Amino acid sequence: MGESTKKILVVDDSESIREAIDMALTGAGYQVHKAIDGLDGVKTLGDKSFDLVITDLNMPNMDGISLVQEIRKNDKNKFLPVLILTTESQNAKRMEARNAGATGWIVKPFVKDQLIGVVKKVLR
Amino acid sequence: MDSVRSTFINEATELLQELDVALLTLENNPNDTVGVEHVFRVMHTLKGNSKMFDFAMIGDAVHDLETVYEDVRTGQRAISKPLLDLSFQTLDHLKALLDDPDCKDEANKTRHITLLKELHALSAEDSGHQSVSEALSATFHIFFKPSKSFLLDGSNPLYVLEDLAQVGKVLMIPHFSEGDFSVTDCQTYWDILLETSAGLKEIREVFVFAEMNSEINVQELNYSGLIANPSFAKEVLKTRFDDTPLSREQLQVWAEMYGQQTLSKTTTLDKSNTSSKAFSSVRVGSEKLEELMNLVSELITTQASLSLFAEQAQNQELETITEIFEKLSRRLRDVAFGMTLIPINNLFNRFQRMVRDISNDLGKNVNLISLGGETELDKNIIESLSDPLMHIIRNSVDHGIELPEVRAAKGKSEEGRITLKAYYSGVFVYIQIIDDGKGIDLKSVRRKALEKGLIQEGDEHTESEIYDLIFHPGFSTSESVTDLSGRGVGMDVVYRTIQGLRGSISVESTLDVGTTMTIKLPLTLSVIDGLLVAIGGEKYLLPLSVVEKCYEIENSRLINNFNELIVLDGVQYPFINLSGEFGQQLDQAKRSQIILVKNNDSFVALTCDHIIGEYQAVVKPLGKYFQDQDFVSGATILGDGTIALILDSQKMVELYVERHQHVKKLA
């Protein structure tokens, strides 16, 4: 207690994934904000401060990699942890994401506890 | 999780529909690389999401489909008709699986197995490279030692190991560092044996996030069949939990003993992903929208009462507030109703598949073109339109469009064409279904109608009256009855459904040139802007959309007018004396208001006692006593609590003409 609620931004073009993550993380006591693609994510981030960003890779308008690059451009967000959502077949993308400045990744499909486990660690 | 599940189902349904459309586009344009990417991306999303939400069977099927399209994407396979046919079958199957995710239904199960087999067969058939690379699988020895601080930045070596397990068969030998144990330190490290068809590059990619702060060493052992060999596993596992990594020499010895030597290989697969277009939206449950509509309707009714009260109260301030309130509620109404409007494309797209399937079955060649798909209509209307439109289009494909040989003989192109067209006109939306088929044979319709006793020998009928006979219950002119259409039920149901939506349908046809069906529908069902008028002490509402102009004239010009024509602004118009029709005597000394309304392509003048003004009305349906009164389209509650009937001017004119002809006939 005493610690303020951590703010997490979830960026995914798939509503069901957004909702599932929202539900899991809200249930775990986090404050979840959602964005529907990279562009929306950048907009939502704006000048607000978040504690963590979780983003999908494959999205219209602005994909996850570009979002990470965009986030890192802002000095304020230099150390903002960014987790990317990948599928097992996207190994190549992970390298790209890391080079862009992502902190880590979560492999889809994941279960609630896995997700919360990773988030907890990153936010510790 | 249930609500997320239903979100997933909605989303998956949309994705499947998107795939349907995307594949149809591909069929017409097989070399469209952007199209292939699009298909691939949608499949990828669908696969990922199905696995997330425990729709494993959908995930599997999409995975296999994706594998096949992967080859298309890399140019190793061309888009072919058998491929598309199989794809469409799979999509249909997936739609069924959304309702029955675990294949409890035997039919679904059988189909699932058959489809997967076919997909496997297809991907094995001309992409032999897969089985080749399977044979080329090699064993790698990986040494992975995370630094002590590995856990501090939120990483977890176990995730790396899980990912590695996805790459191939693994055998993991964990070791513990000796020394003091600390909770925050990572003191475990691993020797991992991985047998995979993947290359070095893919293995290194698993470690991308771990590379920075761990010791990683990957080396290929030129032996295969090691991991599957229990004796080998037993030997290497002896070393687990020790603080000594496996030595390369020792491994080499065991590998020679238990494995088969292979040649070194390097395979790399670069998978890139491209994003494509989508539109952003928020999904709201339709019951919430309906509640919003109801509230807005109530608000408008209340606002009318408030306006009335403010007028009577003679309070300047109150009047100003009321005026602002009225403006705001009007805007709120427009925004709220805008939300229920969806583009008709949603509907049109559904028919692409149907036309393709039916025309394939019938051996016909039909191209369905849709125009004006961006035209927006109330969601409820669109839903109700689905069946009628489907029926009309089926009829067009089945009875309208001729077989390719017949078309060629007539000098038409072998490919038939059906055009779906939607456009606005006033507060109405028109939807046309135009085919270039054989047209409707008036004589045969007439003959059939005579046979069925729908008309009498010797009756005079206009062309459009004869066409309208096809909407009569039990009417069918088809010589052969197929299972698609021509069961004699349908067109009358179409007619009734469209009437139920306060719309109308008409037919035009030319023999051997084609048939056009035109459906006319109101834009929205629940609120209209109207002109409130008084006739004989009662109030009525005319939709503002039909009102052209208003005039004031002496009653003497209306009374004793035998040809029922009146000259306004130098133009002659037919008029209907509504006061008279509603049982009121016109007072010779007084004046009447004339409202000029649009009626199809011409104008008709309607009389009333006086015009009260513009009014936004919430349309309420009338009870069953009024249900056969076509000329009243509904009623609305006014601010003072009284009721005004909403008049349908077009129906009123039709009724008037009909009745007067009838009178003439009797006379």
PDB file of C-alpha atoms in Angstrom, chain B residues 319-549:
ATOM      1  CA  GLU B 319     -36.865  30.731 -23.247  1.00  0.00           C
ATOM      2  CA  THR B 320     -33.161  31.273 -23.945  1.00  0.00           C
ATOM      3  CA  ILE B 321     -32.222  28.186 -21.995  1.00  0.00           C
ATOM      4  CA  THR B 322     -34.901  26.159 -23.729  1.00  0.00           C
ATOM      5  CA  GLU B 323     -33.677  27.298 -27.100  1.00  0.00           C
ATOM      6  CA  ILE B 324     -30.125  26.193 -26.336  1.00  0.00           C
ATOM      7  CA  PHE B 325     -31.446  22.963 -24.926  1.00  0.00           C
ATOM      8  CA  GLU B 326     -33.390  22.338 -28.089  1.00  0.00           C
ATOM      9  CA  LYS B 327     -30.349  22.935 -30.265  1.00  0.00           C
ATOM     10  CA  LEU B 328     -28.264  20.598 -28.151  1.00  0.00           C
ATOM     11  CA  SER B 329     -30.839  17.844 -28.114  1.00  0.00           C
ATOM     12  CA  ARG B 330     -31.152  18.114 -31.870  1.00  0.00           C
ATOM     13  CA  ARG B 331     -27.415  17.688 -32.231  1.00  0.00           C
ATOM     14  CA  LEU B 332     -27.399  14.867 -29.747  1.00  0.00           C
ATOM     15  CA  ARG B 333     -30.115  13.204 -31.773  1.00  0.00           C
ATOM     16  CA  ASP B 334     -28.141  13.479 -35.004  1.00  0.00           C
ATOM     17  CA  VAL B 335     -24.992  12.121 -33.398  1.00  0.00           C
ATOM     18  CA  ALA B 336     -26.828   9.293 -31.669  1.00  0.00           C
ATOM     19  CA  PHE B 337     -28.653   8.252 -34.791  1.00  0.00           C
ATOM     20  CA  GLY B 338     -25.492   8.553 -36.808  1.00  0.00           C
ATOM     21  CA  MET B 339     -24.086   5.835 -34.594  1.00  0.00           C
ATOM     22  CA  THR B 340     -26.724   3.339 -35.601  1.00  0.00           C
ATOM     23  CA  LEU B 341     -25.935   3.878 -39.255  1.00  0.00           C
ATOM     24  CA  ILE B 342     -23.526   1.430 -40.803  1.00  0.00           C
ATOM     25  CA  PRO B 343     -22.264   1.268 -44.369  1.00  0.00           C
ATOM     26  CA  ILE B 344     -24.219  -1.107 -46.548  1.00  0.00           C
ATOM     27  CA  ASN B 345     -20.941  -2.636 -47.700  1.00  0.00           C
ATOM     28  CA  ASN B 346     -21.199  -4.877 -44.656  1.00  0.00           C
ATOM     29  CA  LEU B 347     -24.201  -6.415 -46.316  1.00  0.00           C
ATOM     30  CA  PHE B 348     -23.007  -6.364 -49.906  1.00  0.00           C
ATOM     31  CA  ASN B 349     -19.813  -8.209 -49.052  1.00  0.00           C
ATOM     32  CA  ARG B 350     -21.760 -11.171 -47.756  1.00  0.00           C
ATOM     33  CA  PHE B 351     -23.188 -11.801 -51.188  1.00  0.00           C
ATOM     34  CA  GLN B 352     -19.886 -12.101 -53.004  1.00  0.00           C
ATOM     35  CA  ARG B 353     -19.366 -15.554 -51.626  1.00  0.00           C
ATOM     36  CA  MET B 354     -22.944 -16.616 -52.204  1.00  0.00           C
ATOM     37  CA  VAL B 355     -22.886 -15.554 -55.848  1.00  0.00           C
ATOM     38  CA  ARG B 356     -19.584 -17.319 -56.365  1.00  0.00           C
ATOM     39  CA  ASP B 357     -20.862 -20.552 -54.836  1.00  0.00           C
ATOM     40  CA  ILE B 358     -24.228 -20.573 -56.582  1.00  0.00           C
ATOM     41  CA  SER B 359     -22.861 -19.673 -59.977  1.00  0.00           C
ATOM     42  CA  ASN B 360     -20.229 -22.406 -59.631  1.00  0.00           C
ATOM     43  CA  ASP B 361     -22.952 -24.909 -58.797  1.00  0.00           C
ATOM     44  CA  LEU B 362     -25.055 -23.864 -61.755  1.00  0.00           C
ATOM     45  CA  GLY B 363     -22.148 -23.705 -64.181  1.00  0.00           C
ATOM     46  CA  LYS B 364     -22.707 -20.015 -64.715  1.00  0.00           C
ATOM     47  CA  ASN B 365     -20.249 -17.221 -64.867  1.00  0.00           C
ATOM     48  CA  VAL B 366     -21.410 -14.311 -62.761  1.00  0.00           C
ATOM     49  CA  ASN B 367     -19.642 -11.170 -61.671  1.00  0.00           C
ATOM     50  CA  LEU B 368     -21.165  -9.299 -58.746  1.00  0.00           C
ATOM     51  CA  ILE B 369     -20.329  -5.625 -58.661  1.00  0.00           C
ATOM     52  CA  SER B 370     -21.280  -3.367 -55.793  1.00  0.00           C
ATOM     53  CA  LEU B 371     -21.544   0.384 -56.075  1.00  0.00           C
ATOM     54  CA  GLY B 372     -22.211   2.930 -53.361  1.00  0.00           C
ATOM     55  CA  GLY B 373     -21.266   0.515 -50.592  1.00  0.00           C
ATOM     56  CA  GLU B 374     -20.395   3.486 -48.393  1.00  0.00           C
ATOM     57  CA  THR B 375     -24.077   4.459 -48.244  1.00  0.00           C
ATOM     58  CA  GLU B 376     -25.144   4.243 -44.630  1.00  0.00           C
ATOM     59  CA  LEU B 377     -28.326   2.747 -43.291  1.00  0.00           C
ATOM     60  CA  ASP B 378     -29.756   1.977 -39.884  1.00  0.00           C
ATOM     61  CA  LYS B 379     -28.178  -1.187 -38.542  1.00  0.00           C
ATOM     62  CA  ASN B 380     -31.562  -2.766 -37.894  1.00  0.00           C
ATOM     63  CA  ILE B 381     -32.669  -2.118 -41.456  1.00  0.00           C
ATOM     64  CA  ILE B 382     -29.469  -3.620 -42.801  1.00  0.00           C
ATOM     65  CA  GLU B 383     -29.982  -6.747 -40.724  1.00  0.00           C
ATOM     66  CA  SER B 384     -33.561  -7.146 -41.944  1.00  0.00           C
ATOM     67  CA  LEU B 385     -32.478  -6.566 -45.524  1.00  0.00           C
ATOM     68  CA  SER B 386     -30.079  -9.459 -45.575  1.00  0.00           C
ATOM     69  CA  ASP B 387     -32.637 -12.154 -46.359  1.00  0.00           C
ATOM     70  CA  PRO B 388     -34.667 -10.254 -48.956  1.00  0.00           C
ATOM     71  CA  LEU B 389     -31.552  -9.181 -50.831  1.00  0.00           C
ATOM     72  CA  MET B 390     -30.166 -12.669 -50.678  1.00  0.00           C
ATOM     73  CA  HIS B 391     -33.355 -13.956 -52.202  1.00  0.00           C
ATOM     74  CA  ILE B 392     -33.393 -11.437 -55.001  1.00  0.00           C
ATOM     75  CA  ILE B 393     -29.753 -12.061 -55.846  1.00  0.00           C
ATOM     76  CA  ARG B 394     -30.285 -15.813 -55.804  1.00  0.00           C
ATOM     77  CA  ASN B 395     -33.173 -15.362 -58.165  1.00  0.00           C
ATOM     78  CA  SER B 396     -31.031 -13.256 -60.446  1.00  0.00           C
ATOM     79  CA  VAL B 397     -28.268 -15.842 -60.566  1.00  0.00           C
ATOM     80  CA  ASP B 398     -30.656 -18.766 -60.833  1.00  0.00           C
ATOM     81  CA  HIS B 399     -33.319 -17.429 -63.188  1.00  0.00           C
ATOM     82  CA  GLY B 400     -31.930 -14.185 -64.542  1.00  0.00           C
ATOM     83  CA  ILE B 401     -28.421 -14.846 -65.748  1.00  0.00           C
ATOM     84  CA  GLU B 402     -28.306 -17.367 -68.587  1.00  0.00           C
ATOM     85  CA  LEU B 403     -25.800 -20.164 -69.061  1.00  0.00           C
ATOM     86  CA  PRO B 404     -22.592 -19.018 -70.801  1.00  0.00           C
ATOM     87  CA  GLU B 405     -23.516 -20.806 -74.096  1.00  0.00           C
ATOM     88  CA  VAL B 406     -26.947 -19.199 -74.145  1.00  0.00           C
ATOM     89  CA  ARG B 407     -25.454 -15.795 -73.463  1.00  0.00           C
ATOM     90  CA  ALA B 408     -22.913 -16.264 -76.244  1.00  0.00           C
ATOM     91  CA  ALA B 409     -25.689 -17.244 -78.637  1.00  0.00           C
ATOM     92  CA  LYS B 410     -27.535 -14.044 -77.764  1.00  0.00           C
ATOM     93  CA  GLY B 411     -24.411 -12.049 -78.471  1.00  0.00           C
ATOM     94  CA  LYS B 412     -23.844 -11.126 -74.829  1.00  0.00           C
ATOM     95  CA  SER B 413     -20.592 -11.559 -72.977  1.00  0.00           C
ATOM     96  CA  GLU B 414     -20.349 -15.026 -71.414  1.00  0.00           C
ATOM     97  CA  GLU B 415     -19.882 -13.505 -68.008  1.00  0.00           C
ATOM     98  CA  GLY B 416     -23.150 -12.329 -66.521  1.00  0.00           C
ATOM     99  CA  ARG B 417     -23.184  -9.271 -64.378  1.00  0.00           C
ATOM    100  CA  ILE B 418     -25.183  -8.390 -61.307  1.00  0.00           C
ATOM    101  CA  THR B 419     -24.804  -4.887 -59.964  1.00  0.00           C
ATOM    102  CA  LEU B 420     -25.726  -3.927 -56.434  1.00  0.00           C
ATOM    103  CA  LYS B 421     -26.155  -0.216 -56.190  1.00  0.00           C
ATOM    104  CA  ALA B 422     -27.041   1.953 -53.217  1.00  0.00           C
ATOM    105  CA  TYR B 423     -27.581   5.696 -53.108  1.00  0.00           C
ATOM    106  CA  TYR B 424     -29.326   8.418 -51.136  1.00  0.00           C
ATOM    107  CA  SER B 425     -32.239  10.435 -52.319  1.00  0.00           C
ATOM    108  CA  GLY B 426     -33.764  12.738 -49.755  1.00  0.00           C
ATOM    109  CA  VAL B 427     -34.469  10.807 -46.576  1.00  0.00           C
ATOM    110  CA  PHE B 428     -34.606   7.616 -48.553  1.00  0.00           C
ATOM    111  CA  VAL B 429     -32.001   5.124 -49.499  1.00  0.00           C
ATOM    112  CA  TYR B 430     -32.376   3.312 -52.773  1.00  0.00           C
ATOM    113  CA  ILE B 431     -30.927  -0.111 -53.331  1.00  0.00           C
ATOM    114  CA  GLN B 432     -30.937  -1.542 -56.817  1.00  0.00           C
ATOM    115  CA  ILE B 433     -30.196  -5.055 -57.924  1.00  0.00           C
ATOM    116  CA  ILE B 434     -29.490  -4.913 -61.636  1.00  0.00           C
ATOM    117  CA  ASP B 435     -28.794  -8.000 -63.714  1.00  0.00           C
ATOM    118  CA  ASP B 436     -28.085  -8.323 -67.420  1.00  0.00           C
ATOM    119  CA  GLY B 437     -29.891 -11.633 -67.706  1.00  0.00           C
ATOM    120  CA  LYS B 438     -32.826 -12.757 -69.754  1.00  0.00           C
ATOM    121  CA  GLY B 439     -35.320 -10.393 -68.160  1.00  0.00           C
ATOM    122  CA  ILE B 440     -38.864 -11.153 -67.084  1.00  0.00           C
ATOM    123  CA  ASP B 441     -41.213 -12.347 -69.799  1.00  0.00           C
ATOM    124  CA  LEU B 442     -44.410 -10.357 -69.364  1.00  0.00           C
ATOM    125  CA  LYS B 443     -46.465 -12.877 -71.320  1.00  0.00           C
ATOM    126  CA  SER B 444     -45.355 -15.784 -69.227  1.00  0.00           C
ATOM    127  CA  VAL B 445     -46.037 -13.847 -66.011  1.00  0.00           C
ATOM    128  CA  ARG B 446     -49.494 -13.022 -67.295  1.00  0.00           C
ATOM    129  CA  ARG B 447     -50.190 -16.591 -68.340  1.00  0.00           C
ATOM    130  CA  LYS B 448     -49.073 -17.910 -64.998  1.00  0.00           C
ATOM    131  CA  ALA B 449     -51.140 -15.346 -63.123  1.00  0.00           C
ATOM    132  CA  LEU B 450     -54.194 -16.361 -65.148  1.00  0.00           C
ATOM    133  CA  GLU B 451     -53.526 -20.048 -64.403  1.00  0.00           C
ATOM    134  CA  LYS B 452     -53.248 -19.310 -60.730  1.00  0.00           C
ATOM    135  CA  GLY B 453     -56.340 -17.146 -60.838  1.00  0.00           C
ATOM    136  CA  LEU B 454     -54.517 -14.072 -59.662  1.00  0.00           C
ATOM    137  CA  ILE B 455     -55.955 -12.014 -62.517  1.00  0.00           C
ATOM    138  CA  GLN B 456     -59.002 -12.441 -64.736  1.00  0.00           C
ATOM    139  CA  GLU B 457     -59.067 -12.892 -68.503  1.00  0.00           C
ATOM    140  CA  GLY B 458     -59.833  -9.571 -70.095  1.00  0.00           C
ATOM    141  CA  ASP B 459     -58.494  -7.457 -67.252  1.00  0.00           C
ATOM    142  CA  GLU B 460     -56.371  -4.529 -68.348  1.00  0.00           C
ATOM    143  CA  HIS B 461     -53.028  -4.260 -66.596  1.00  0.00           C
ATOM    144  CA  THR B 462     -50.114  -1.920 -66.954  1.00  0.00           C
ATOM    145  CA  GLU B 463     -46.634  -3.383 -67.294  1.00  0.00           C
ATOM    146  CA  SER B 464     -45.692  -2.469 -63.764  1.00  0.00           C
ATOM    147  CA  GLU B 465     -48.862  -4.062 -62.428  1.00  0.00           C
ATOM    148  CA  ILE B 466     -47.910  -7.294 -64.126  1.00  0.00           C
ATOM    149  CA  TYR B 467     -44.383  -7.138 -62.765  1.00  0.00           C
ATOM    150  CA  ASP B 468     -45.818  -6.578 -59.324  1.00  0.00           C
ATOM    151  CA  LEU B 469     -47.583  -9.925 -59.628  1.00  0.00           C
ATOM    152  CA  ILE B 470     -44.304 -11.682 -58.976  1.00  0.00           C
ATOM    153  CA  PHE B 471     -44.555 -10.463 -55.393  1.00  0.00           C
ATOM    154  CA  HIS B 472     -47.862 -12.256 -55.022  1.00  0.00           C
ATOM    155  CA  PRO B 473     -47.771 -15.187 -52.567  1.00  0.00           C
ATOM    156  CA  GLY B 474     -47.422 -18.487 -54.359  1.00  0.00           C
ATOM    157  CA  PHE B 475     -46.269 -17.060 -57.643  1.00  0.00           C
ATOM    158  CA  SER B 476     -43.351 -18.647 -59.485  1.00  0.00           C
ATOM    159  CA  THR B 477     -42.607 -18.713 -63.191  1.00  0.00           C
ATOM    160  CA  SER B 478     -39.603 -20.938 -63.113  1.00  0.00           C
ATOM    161  CA  GLU B 479     -39.968 -23.984 -65.339  1.00  0.00           C
ATOM    162  CA  SER B 480     -37.666 -26.101 -63.266  1.00  0.00           C
ATOM    163  CA  VAL B 481     -37.569 -25.932 -59.526  1.00  0.00           C
ATOM    164  CA  THR B 482     -34.051 -25.908 -58.136  1.00  0.00           C
ATOM    165  CA  ASP B 483     -33.131 -26.019 -54.512  1.00  0.00           C
ATOM    166  CA  LEU B 484     -31.865 -22.485 -54.687  1.00  0.00           C
ATOM    167  CA  SER B 485     -34.953 -20.567 -55.526  1.00  0.00           C
ATOM    168  CA  GLY B 486     -38.158 -21.002 -57.379  1.00  0.00           C
ATOM    169  CA  ARG B 487     -40.023 -22.599 -54.566  1.00  0.00           C
ATOM    170  CA  GLY B 488     -42.748 -20.081 -55.040  1.00  0.00           C
ATOM    171  CA  VAL B 489     -42.225 -18.650 -51.619  1.00  0.00           C
ATOM    172  CA  GLY B 490     -39.807 -15.849 -51.317  1.00  0.00           C
ATOM    173  CA  MET B 491     -40.717 -12.871 -53.410  1.00  0.00           C
ATOM    174  CA  ASP B 492     -43.860 -12.303 -51.372  1.00  0.00           C
ATOM    175  CA  VAL B 493     -41.787 -12.588 -48.213  1.00  0.00           C
ATOM    176  CA  VAL B 494     -39.331 -10.123 -49.712  1.00  0.00           C
ATOM    177  CA  TYR B 495     -42.209  -7.786 -50.400  1.00  0.00           C
ATOM    178  CA  ARG B 496     -43.614  -8.055 -46.896  1.00  0.00           C
ATOM    179  CA  THR B 497     -40.240  -7.615 -45.207  1.00  0.00           C
ATOM    180  CA  ILE B 498     -39.528  -4.461 -47.157  1.00  0.00           C
ATOM    181  CA  GLN B 499     -42.985  -3.107 -46.473  1.00  0.00           C
ATOM    182  CA  GLY B 500     -42.423  -3.846 -42.816  1.00  0.00           C
ATOM    183  CA  LEU B 501     -39.405  -1.525 -42.984  1.00  0.00           C
ATOM    184  CA  ARG B 502     -41.678   1.226 -44.357  1.00  0.00           C
ATOM    185  CA  GLY B 503     -40.031   0.733 -47.730  1.00  0.00           C
ATOM    186  CA  SER B 504     -41.203  -0.321 -51.153  1.00  0.00           C
ATOM    187  CA  ILE B 505     -39.923  -2.464 -53.999  1.00  0.00           C
ATOM    188  CA  SER B 506     -40.484  -2.185 -57.718  1.00  0.00           C
ATOM    189  CA  VAL B 507     -39.398  -4.119 -60.799  1.00  0.00           C
ATOM    190  CA  GLU B 508     -38.387  -3.047 -64.256  1.00  0.00           C
ATOM    191  CA  SER B 509     -37.374  -5.505 -66.899  1.00  0.00           C
ATOM    192  CA  THR B 510     -36.592  -5.770 -70.578  1.00  0.00           C
ATOM    193  CA  LEU B 511     -36.581  -9.151 -72.255  1.00  0.00           C
ATOM    194  CA  ASP B 512     -33.017 -10.368 -72.979  1.00  0.00           C
ATOM    195  CA  VAL B 513     -31.540  -7.169 -71.570  1.00  0.00           C
ATOM    196  CA  GLY B 514     -32.048  -7.633 -67.872  1.00  0.00           C
ATOM    197  CA  THR B 515     -34.028  -6.898 -64.759  1.00  0.00           C
ATOM    198  CA  THR B 516     -33.738  -4.109 -62.229  1.00  0.00           C
ATOM    199  CA  MET B 517     -35.252  -4.368 -58.776  1.00  0.00           C
ATOM    200  CA  THR B 518     -35.401  -1.120 -56.851  1.00  0.00           C
ATOM    201  CA  ILE B 519     -35.866  -1.047 -53.111  1.00  0.00           C
ATOM    202  CA  LYS B 520     -36.666   2.237 -51.453  1.00  0.00           C
ATOM    203  CA  LEU B 521     -36.109   2.549 -47.721  1.00  0.00           C
ATOM    204  CA  PRO B 522     -36.335   5.251 -45.089  1.00  0.00           C
ATOM    205  CA  LEU B 523     -32.947   6.304 -43.720  1.00  0.00           C
ATOM    206  CA  THR B 524     -33.855   5.725 -40.129  1.00  0.00           C
ATOM    207  CA  LEU B 525     -36.791   4.310 -38.351  1.00  0.00           C
ATOM    208  CA  SER B 526     -37.271   6.337 -35.254  1.00  0.00           C
ATOM    209  CA  VAL B 527     -36.953  10.109 -35.514  1.00  0.00           C
ATOM    210  CA  ILE B 528     -37.924  12.391 -38.380  1.00  0.00           C
ATOM    211  CA  ASP B 529     -38.036  16.112 -38.993  1.00  0.00           C
ATOM    212  CA  GLY B 530     -41.550  17.014 -39.909  1.00  0.00           C
ATOM    213  CA  LEU B 531     -43.943  19.819 -40.694  1.00  0.00           C
ATOM    214  CA  LEU B 532     -46.734  19.978 -38.136  1.00  0.00           C
ATOM    215  CA  VAL B 533     -50.080  20.995 -39.583  1.00  0.00           C
ATOM    216  CA  ALA B 534     -53.647  21.247 -38.321  1.00  0.00           C
ATOM    217  CA  ILE B 535     -56.588  19.845 -40.228  1.00  0.00           C
ATOM    218  CA  GLY B 536     -60.055  20.022 -38.719  1.00  0.00           C
ATOM    219  CA  GLY B 537     -58.797  20.520 -35.179  1.00  0.00           C
ATOM    220  CA  GLU B 538     -56.421  17.544 -35.322  1.00  0.00           C
ATOM    221  CA  LYS B 539     -52.687  17.721 -35.775  1.00  0.00           C
ATOM    222  CA  TYR B 540     -50.769  15.814 -38.433  1.00  0.00           C
ATOM    223  CA  LEU B 541     -47.133  15.586 -39.337  1.00  0.00           C
ATOM    224  CA  LEU B 542     -45.681  15.488 -42.844  1.00  0.00           C
ATOM    225  CA  PRO B 543     -42.033  14.424 -43.242  1.00  0.00           C
ATOM    226  CA  LEU B 544     -40.107  17.609 -43.987  1.00  0.00           C
ATOM    227  CA  SER B 545     -38.184  15.751 -46.643  1.00  0.00           C
ATOM    228  CA  VAL B 546     -41.168  15.606 -48.971  1.00  0.00           C
ATOM    229  CA  VAL B 547     -42.278  19.192 -48.402  1.00  0.00           C
ATOM    230  CA  GLU B 548     -41.289  21.448 -51.272  1.00  0.00           C
ATOM    231  CA  LYS B 549     -43.050  24.780 -50.644  1.00  0.00           C
TER     232      LYS B 549
END
